[in-house]
Coordinates of C-alpha atoms in Angstrom, one line a residue:
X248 CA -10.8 4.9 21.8
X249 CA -11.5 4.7 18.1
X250 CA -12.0 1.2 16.8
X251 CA -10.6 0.6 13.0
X252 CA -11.4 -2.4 11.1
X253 CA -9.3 -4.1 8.4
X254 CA -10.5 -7.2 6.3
X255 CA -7.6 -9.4 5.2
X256 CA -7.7 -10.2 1.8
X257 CA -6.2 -13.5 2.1
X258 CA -8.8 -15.0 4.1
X259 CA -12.2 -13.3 2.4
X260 CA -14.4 -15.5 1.2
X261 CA -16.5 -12.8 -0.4
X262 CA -19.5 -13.9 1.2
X263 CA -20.8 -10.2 1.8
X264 CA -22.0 -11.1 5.0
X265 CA -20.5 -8.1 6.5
X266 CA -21.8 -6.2 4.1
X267 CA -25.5 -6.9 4.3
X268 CA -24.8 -6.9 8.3
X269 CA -23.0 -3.1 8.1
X270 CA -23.1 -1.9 4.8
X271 CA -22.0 2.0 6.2
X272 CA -18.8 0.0 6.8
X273 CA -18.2 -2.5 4.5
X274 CA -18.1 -2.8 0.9
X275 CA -17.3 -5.2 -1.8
X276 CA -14.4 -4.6 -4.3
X277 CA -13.1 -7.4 -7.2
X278 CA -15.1 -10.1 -5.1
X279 CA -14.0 -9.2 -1.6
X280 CA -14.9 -7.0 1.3
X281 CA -13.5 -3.7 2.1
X282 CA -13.2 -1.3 5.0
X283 CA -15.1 2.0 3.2
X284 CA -14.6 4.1 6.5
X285 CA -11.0 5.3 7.3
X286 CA -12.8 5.3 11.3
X287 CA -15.9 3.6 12.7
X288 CA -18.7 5.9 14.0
X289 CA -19.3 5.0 17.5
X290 CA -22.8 4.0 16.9
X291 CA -21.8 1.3 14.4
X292 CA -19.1 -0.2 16.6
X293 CA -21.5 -3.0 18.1
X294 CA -22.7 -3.8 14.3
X295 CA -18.9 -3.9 13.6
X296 CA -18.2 -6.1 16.3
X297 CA -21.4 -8.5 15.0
X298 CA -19.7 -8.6 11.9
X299 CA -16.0 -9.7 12.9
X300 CA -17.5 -12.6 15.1
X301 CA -19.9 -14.3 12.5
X302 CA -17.2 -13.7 9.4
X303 CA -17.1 -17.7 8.5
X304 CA -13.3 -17.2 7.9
X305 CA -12.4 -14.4 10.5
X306 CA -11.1 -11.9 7.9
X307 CA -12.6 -8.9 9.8
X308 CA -9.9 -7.5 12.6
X309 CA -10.7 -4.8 14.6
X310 CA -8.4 -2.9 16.5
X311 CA -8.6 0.5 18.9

């Protein structure tokens, strides 16, 4: 299955954590992180999966 990922707005910080961790992912737009990808390529999933567990304030969600 394919894994998506979504960063709520609400909850970003803008640390850009995720974004130095998987930048092919992850971008930064007015201060907060953004999903550039519509679909993760299976050989960034792990890096995706880094991300969503050390994001300070859980913003990252991945679903399949």
């Amino acid at each position: 299955p394919r894994v998506n990922a979504k960063v709520d707005p609400t909850q970003c910080i803008g640390c850009e954590l995720c974004v130095q961790l998987c930048p092919d992912v992850f971008g930064m737009e007015d201060n907060l992180a953004t999903v550039i990808v519509d679909v993760i390529a299976p050989d960034l999933e792990a890096a995706c999966r880094d991300c969503a567990s050390q994001c300070p304030v859980s913003a990252i969600v991945l679903s399949e």
